[in-house]
Short mmCIF file of C-alpha atoms in Angstrom, two decimals:
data_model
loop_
_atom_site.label_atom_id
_atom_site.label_comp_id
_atom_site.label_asym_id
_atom_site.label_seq_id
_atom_site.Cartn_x
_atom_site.Cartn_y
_atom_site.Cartn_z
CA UNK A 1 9.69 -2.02 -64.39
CA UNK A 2 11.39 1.77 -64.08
CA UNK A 3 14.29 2.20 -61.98
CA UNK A 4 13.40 4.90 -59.35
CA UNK A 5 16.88 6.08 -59.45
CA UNK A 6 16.45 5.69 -55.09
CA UNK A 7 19.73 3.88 -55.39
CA UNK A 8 21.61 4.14 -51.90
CA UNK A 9 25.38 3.46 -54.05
CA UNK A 10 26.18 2.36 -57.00
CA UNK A 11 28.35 -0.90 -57.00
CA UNK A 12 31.00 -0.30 -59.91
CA UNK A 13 33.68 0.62 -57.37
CA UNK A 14 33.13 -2.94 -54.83
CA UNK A 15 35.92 -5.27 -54.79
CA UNK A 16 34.77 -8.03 -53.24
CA UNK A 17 31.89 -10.44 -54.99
CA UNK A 18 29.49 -12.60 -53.30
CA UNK A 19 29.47 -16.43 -54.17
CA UNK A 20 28.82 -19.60 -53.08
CA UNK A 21 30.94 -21.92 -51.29
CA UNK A 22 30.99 -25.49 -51.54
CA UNK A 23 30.70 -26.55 -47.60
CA UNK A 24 30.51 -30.22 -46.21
CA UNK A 25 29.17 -31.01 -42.75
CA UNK A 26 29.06 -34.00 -41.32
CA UNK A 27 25.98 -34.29 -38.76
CA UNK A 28 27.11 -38.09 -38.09
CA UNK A 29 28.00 -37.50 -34.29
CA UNK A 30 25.89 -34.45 -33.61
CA UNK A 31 23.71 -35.48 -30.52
CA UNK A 32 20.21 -34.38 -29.79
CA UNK A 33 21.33 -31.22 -27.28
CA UNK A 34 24.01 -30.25 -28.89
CA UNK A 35 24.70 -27.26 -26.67
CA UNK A 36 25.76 -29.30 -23.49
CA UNK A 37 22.91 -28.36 -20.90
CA UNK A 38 20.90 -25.84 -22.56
CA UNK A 39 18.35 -27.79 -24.73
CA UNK A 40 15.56 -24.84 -24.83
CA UNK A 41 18.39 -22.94 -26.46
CA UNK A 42 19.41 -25.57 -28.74
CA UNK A 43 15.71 -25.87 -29.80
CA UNK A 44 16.19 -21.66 -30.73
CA UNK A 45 19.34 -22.87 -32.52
CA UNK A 46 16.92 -25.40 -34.71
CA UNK A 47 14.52 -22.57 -35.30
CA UNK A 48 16.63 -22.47 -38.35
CA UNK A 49 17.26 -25.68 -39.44
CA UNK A 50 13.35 -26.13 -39.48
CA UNK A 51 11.82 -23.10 -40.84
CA UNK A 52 14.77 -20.89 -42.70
CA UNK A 53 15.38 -23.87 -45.74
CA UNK A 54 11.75 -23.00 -47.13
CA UNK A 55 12.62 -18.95 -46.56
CA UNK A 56 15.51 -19.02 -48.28
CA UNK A 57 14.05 -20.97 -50.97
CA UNK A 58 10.93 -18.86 -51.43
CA UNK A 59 13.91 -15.65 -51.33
CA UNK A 60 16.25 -17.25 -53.80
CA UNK A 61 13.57 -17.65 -55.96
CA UNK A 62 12.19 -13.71 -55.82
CA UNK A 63 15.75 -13.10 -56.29
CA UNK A 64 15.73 -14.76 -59.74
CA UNK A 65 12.17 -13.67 -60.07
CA UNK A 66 13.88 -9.82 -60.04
CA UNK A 67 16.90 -10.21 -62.43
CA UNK A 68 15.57 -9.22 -65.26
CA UNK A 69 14.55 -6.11 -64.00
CA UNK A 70 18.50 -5.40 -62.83
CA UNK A 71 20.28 -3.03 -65.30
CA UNK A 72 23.02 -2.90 -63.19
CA UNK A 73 25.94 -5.59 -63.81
CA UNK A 74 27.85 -5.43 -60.45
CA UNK A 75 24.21 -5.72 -58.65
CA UNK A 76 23.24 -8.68 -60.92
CA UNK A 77 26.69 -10.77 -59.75
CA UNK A 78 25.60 -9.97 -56.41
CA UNK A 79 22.44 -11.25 -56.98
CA UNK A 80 22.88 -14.13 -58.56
CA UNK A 81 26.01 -15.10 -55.66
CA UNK A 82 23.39 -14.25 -53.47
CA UNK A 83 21.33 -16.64 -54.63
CA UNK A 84 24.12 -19.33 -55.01
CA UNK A 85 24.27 -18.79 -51.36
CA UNK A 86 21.03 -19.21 -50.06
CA UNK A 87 20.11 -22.39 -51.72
CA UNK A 88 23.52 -24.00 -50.25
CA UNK A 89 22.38 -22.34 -46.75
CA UNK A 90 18.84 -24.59 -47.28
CA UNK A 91 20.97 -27.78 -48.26
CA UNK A 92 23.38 -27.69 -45.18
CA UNK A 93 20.32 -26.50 -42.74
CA UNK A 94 18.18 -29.35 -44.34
CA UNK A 95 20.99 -31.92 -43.60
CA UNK A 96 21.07 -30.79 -40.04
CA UNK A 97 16.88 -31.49 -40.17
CA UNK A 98 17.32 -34.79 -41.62
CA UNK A 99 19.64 -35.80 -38.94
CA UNK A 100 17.97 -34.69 -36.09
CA UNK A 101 14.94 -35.59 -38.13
CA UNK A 102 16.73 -39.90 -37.76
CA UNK A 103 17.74 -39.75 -33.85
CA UNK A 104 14.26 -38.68 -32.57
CA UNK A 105 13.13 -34.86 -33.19
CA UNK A 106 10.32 -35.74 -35.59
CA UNK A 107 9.67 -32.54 -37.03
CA UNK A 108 8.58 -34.06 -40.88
CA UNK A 109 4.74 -32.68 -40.43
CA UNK A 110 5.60 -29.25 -39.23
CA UNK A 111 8.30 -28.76 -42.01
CA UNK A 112 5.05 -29.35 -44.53
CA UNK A 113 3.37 -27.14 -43.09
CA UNK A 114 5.84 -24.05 -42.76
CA UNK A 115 6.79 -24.71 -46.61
CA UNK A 116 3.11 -24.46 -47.29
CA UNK A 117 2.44 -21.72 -45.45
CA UNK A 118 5.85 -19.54 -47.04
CA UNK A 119 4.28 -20.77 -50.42
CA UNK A 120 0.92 -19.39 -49.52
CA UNK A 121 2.37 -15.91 -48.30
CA UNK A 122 5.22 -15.10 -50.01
CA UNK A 123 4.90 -17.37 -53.38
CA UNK A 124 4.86 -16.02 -56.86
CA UNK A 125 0.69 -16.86 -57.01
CA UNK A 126 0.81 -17.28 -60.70
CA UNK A 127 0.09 -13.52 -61.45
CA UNK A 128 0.84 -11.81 -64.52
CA UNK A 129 1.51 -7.82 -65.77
CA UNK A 130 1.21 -5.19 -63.71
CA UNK A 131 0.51 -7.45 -60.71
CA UNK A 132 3.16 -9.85 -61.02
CA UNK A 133 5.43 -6.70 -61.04
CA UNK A 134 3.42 -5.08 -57.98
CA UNK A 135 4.12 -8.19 -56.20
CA UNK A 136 7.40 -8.98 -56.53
CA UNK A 137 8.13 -5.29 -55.24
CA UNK A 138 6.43 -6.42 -51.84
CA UNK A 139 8.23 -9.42 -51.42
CA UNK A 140 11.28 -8.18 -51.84
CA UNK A 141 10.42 -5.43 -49.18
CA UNK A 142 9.40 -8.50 -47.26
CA UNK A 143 12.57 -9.94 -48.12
CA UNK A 144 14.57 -7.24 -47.63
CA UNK A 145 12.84 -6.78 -43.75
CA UNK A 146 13.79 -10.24 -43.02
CA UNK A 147 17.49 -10.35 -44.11
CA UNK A 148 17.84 -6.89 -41.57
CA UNK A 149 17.15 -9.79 -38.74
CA UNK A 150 18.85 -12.40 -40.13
CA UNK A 151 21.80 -10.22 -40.52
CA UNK A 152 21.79 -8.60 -37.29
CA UNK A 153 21.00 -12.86 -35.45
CA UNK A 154 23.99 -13.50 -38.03
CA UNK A 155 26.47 -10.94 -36.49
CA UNK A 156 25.68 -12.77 -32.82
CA UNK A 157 26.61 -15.94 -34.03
CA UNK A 158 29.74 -14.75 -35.78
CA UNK A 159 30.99 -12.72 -32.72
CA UNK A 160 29.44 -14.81 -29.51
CA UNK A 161 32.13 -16.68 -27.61
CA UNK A 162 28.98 -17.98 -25.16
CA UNK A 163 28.18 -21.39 -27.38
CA UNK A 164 31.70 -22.05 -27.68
CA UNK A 165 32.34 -21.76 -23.87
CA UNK A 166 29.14 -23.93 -23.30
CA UNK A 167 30.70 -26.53 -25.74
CA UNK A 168 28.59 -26.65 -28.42
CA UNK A 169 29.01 -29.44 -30.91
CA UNK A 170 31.65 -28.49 -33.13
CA UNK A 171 29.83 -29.33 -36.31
CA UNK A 172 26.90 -26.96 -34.92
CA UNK A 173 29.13 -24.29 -34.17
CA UNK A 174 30.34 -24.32 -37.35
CA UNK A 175 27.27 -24.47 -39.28
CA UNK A 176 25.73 -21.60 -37.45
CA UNK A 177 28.68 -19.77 -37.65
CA UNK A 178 29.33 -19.90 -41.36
CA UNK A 179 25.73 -19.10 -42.17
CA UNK A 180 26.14 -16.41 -39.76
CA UNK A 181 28.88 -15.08 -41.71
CA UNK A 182 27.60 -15.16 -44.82
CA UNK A 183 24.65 -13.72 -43.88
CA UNK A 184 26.90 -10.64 -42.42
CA UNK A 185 28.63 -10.94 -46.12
CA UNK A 186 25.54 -10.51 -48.39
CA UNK A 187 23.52 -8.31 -45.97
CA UNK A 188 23.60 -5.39 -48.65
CA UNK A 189 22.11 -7.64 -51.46
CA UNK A 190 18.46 -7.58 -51.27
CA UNK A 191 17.89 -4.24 -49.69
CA UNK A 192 19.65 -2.98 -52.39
CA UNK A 193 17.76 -4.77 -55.48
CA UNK A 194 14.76 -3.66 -53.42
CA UNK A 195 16.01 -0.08 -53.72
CA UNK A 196 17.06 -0.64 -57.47
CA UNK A 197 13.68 -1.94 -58.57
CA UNK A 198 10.95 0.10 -56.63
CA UNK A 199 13.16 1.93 -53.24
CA UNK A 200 9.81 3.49 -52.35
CA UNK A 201 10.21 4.66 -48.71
CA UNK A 202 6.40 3.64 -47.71
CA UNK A 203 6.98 0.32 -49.24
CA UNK A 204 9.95 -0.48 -47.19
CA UNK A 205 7.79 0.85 -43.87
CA UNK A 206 5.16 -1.45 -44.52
CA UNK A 207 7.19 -4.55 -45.72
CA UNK A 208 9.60 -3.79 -42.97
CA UNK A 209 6.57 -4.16 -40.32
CA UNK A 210 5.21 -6.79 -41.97
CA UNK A 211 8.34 -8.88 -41.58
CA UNK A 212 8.95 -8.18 -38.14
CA UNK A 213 5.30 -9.44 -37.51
CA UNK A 214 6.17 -12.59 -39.50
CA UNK A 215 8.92 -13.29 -37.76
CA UNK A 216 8.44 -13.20 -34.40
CA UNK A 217 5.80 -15.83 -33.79
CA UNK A 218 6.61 -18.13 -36.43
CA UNK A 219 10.13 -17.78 -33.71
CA UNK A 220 7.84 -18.16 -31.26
CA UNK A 221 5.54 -21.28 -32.38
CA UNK A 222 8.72 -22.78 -33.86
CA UNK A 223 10.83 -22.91 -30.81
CA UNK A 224 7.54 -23.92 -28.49
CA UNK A 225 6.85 -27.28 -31.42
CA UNK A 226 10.38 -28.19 -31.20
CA UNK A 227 10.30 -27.99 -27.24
CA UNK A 228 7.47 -29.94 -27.23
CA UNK A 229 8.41 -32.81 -29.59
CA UNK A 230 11.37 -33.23 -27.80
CA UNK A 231 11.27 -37.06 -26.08
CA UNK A 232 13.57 -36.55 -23.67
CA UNK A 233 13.37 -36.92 -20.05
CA UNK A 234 16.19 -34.10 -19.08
CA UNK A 235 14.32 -31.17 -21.20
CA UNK A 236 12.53 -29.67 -18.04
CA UNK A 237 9.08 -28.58 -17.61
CA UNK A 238 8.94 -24.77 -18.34
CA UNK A 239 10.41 -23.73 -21.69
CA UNK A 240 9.75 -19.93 -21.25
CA UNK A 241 11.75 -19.89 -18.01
CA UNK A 242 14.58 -21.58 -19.80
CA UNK A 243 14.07 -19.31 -22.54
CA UNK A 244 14.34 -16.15 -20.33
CA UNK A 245 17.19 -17.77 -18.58
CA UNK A 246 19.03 -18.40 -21.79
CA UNK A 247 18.59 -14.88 -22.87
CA UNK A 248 19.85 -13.46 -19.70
CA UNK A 249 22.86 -15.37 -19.49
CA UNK A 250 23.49 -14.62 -23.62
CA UNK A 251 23.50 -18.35 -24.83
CA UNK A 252 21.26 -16.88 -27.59
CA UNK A 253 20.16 -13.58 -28.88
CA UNK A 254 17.10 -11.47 -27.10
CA UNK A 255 13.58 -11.63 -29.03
CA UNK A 256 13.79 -8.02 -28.28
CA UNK A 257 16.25 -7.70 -31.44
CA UNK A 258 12.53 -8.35 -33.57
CA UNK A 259 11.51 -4.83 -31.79
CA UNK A 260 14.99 -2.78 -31.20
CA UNK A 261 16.24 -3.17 -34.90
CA UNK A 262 13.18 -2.47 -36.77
CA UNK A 263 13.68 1.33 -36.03
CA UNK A 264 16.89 1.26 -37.54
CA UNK A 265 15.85 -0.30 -40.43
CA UNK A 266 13.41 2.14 -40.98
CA UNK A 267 15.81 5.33 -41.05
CA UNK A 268 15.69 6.98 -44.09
CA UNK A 269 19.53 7.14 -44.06
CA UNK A 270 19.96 3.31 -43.23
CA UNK A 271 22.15 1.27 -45.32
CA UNK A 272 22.78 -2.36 -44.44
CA UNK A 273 26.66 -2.18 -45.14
CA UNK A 274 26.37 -0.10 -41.49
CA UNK A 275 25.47 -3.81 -39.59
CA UNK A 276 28.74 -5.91 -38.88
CA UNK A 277 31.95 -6.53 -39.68
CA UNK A 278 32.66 -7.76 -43.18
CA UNK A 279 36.28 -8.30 -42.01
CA UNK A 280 35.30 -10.78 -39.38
CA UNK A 281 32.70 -12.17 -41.77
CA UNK A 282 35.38 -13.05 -44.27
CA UNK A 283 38.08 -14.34 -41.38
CA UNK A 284 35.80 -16.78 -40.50
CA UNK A 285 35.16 -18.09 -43.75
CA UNK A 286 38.22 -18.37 -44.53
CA UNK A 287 38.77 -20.61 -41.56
CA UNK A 288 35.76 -22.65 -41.58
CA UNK A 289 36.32 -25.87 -41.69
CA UNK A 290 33.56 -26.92 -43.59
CA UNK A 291 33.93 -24.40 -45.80
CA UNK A 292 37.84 -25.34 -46.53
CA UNK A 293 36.49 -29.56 -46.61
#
């Protein structure tokens, strides 16, 4: 597989290198609603303890999938940290499922089914030559779509105060907010083996679209399942009311973001170093405390 030389910078002058961190959470005392009085939104905030494990498996594994086809040494150590990164990102978030999983969201059945489904649409599917190679070019364009959002839902969880002033469970707060940030720290990596490997401008348009369409109602059908499932007597009756009052009031990010940053993504001069702050992205690591445990 040629390099198309539609490289948007070459990484022999970065400084910093992605890895893994070794993070401990302990879900022990985590209660159900874990944002005090807000349980449609902390049913948004489980979105990604349910579905995102099986994405970022099904990514980490297109990611290794691709490095033999990287020629470039600084973009292979990203790669491969990346990669270090999203499995432990699918070991903490599966930890928070297990526990919610023992005190009465039963979610086992539904967590089948999204892994099949990600297996079934973005798996390898056993193909060989030229359309093995075709198809790991569209799923990392897929891939590459998807960590635009997950970067840009990272960013609000880095830099929103609201959960914190609601008094969300400390453990929570911290496991959002670590993923958040490393998802703000490795938001370059799969656009740019993307770029490295194929870069093709039509590609990324389609794949881009075809994430955002992805995304949105498996957001959508997750949150709605988890609402549902929920036991408890307190939850309410109308989820989407809570959900647009929840958006309103900023206790979590607008499903407009699956529309507004798509266009962005899709400028020819777009470059995902522009989203965040890497500086607050590394602060916070720094002075996470599962990630100093």
């Amino acid at each position: 597989m040629a390099d198309t030389g539609a490289k948007t910078r070459s990484y022999q002058d970065e400084e910093h290198a992605i890895q893994a961190r070794d993070v401990h959470f302990d879900f022990s005392s985590v209660p159900l609603h874990y944002i005090p009085g807000e349980v449609l939104a902390t049913h948004v905030t489980n979105v990604m303890h349910l579905v995102l494990p099986e994405g970022e498996r099904a990514m980490a594994a297109c990611l290794a999938e691709a490095l033999p086809f990287i020629d470039d040494e600084r973009l292979r150590e990203e790669v491969t940290g990346f990669i270090g990164q999203e499995s432990m990102h699918a070991s903490s978030h599966e930890g928070a499922r297990r526990h919610l999983q023992d005190i009465g969201l039963d979610v086992e059945s539904y967590v089948e089914k999204i892994a099949w489904l990600i297996d079934r649409v973005l798996g390898d599917h056993g193909l060989s030559g030229r359309a093995k190679e075709e198809w790991l070019k569209e799923r990392l364009g897929m891939f590459a779509g998807m960590e635009h959002f997950t970067a840009v839902i990272g960013e609000w969880m880095l830099e929103s105060r609201r959960l914190e002033e609601l008094g969300m469970d400390p453990t929570m707060l911290d496991l959002v907010r670590w993923h958040g940030a490393e998802e703000v720290e490795h938001r370059n990596v799969v656009f740019d083996a993307y770029m490295h490997i194929d870069g093709g401008y039509a590609r990324r348009l389609r794949t881009g679209l075809l994430a955002s369409g992805m995304l949105l109602p498996l957001f959508v059908i997750s949150t709605a399942y988890l609402y549902r499932k929920d036991r408890s007597a307190d939850k309410g009756r109308f989820w989407g009311l809570q959900f647009v009052s929840a958006t309103a009031r900023g206790v979590i990010p607008s499903f407009t973001t699956f529309f507004t940053e798509m266009p962005r993504y899709l400028r020819p001069g777009f470059h995902p170093s522009q989203l965040g702050s890497m500086n607050n992205a590394l602060r916070y690591l720094a002075h996470s405390p599962a990630a100093r445990a």
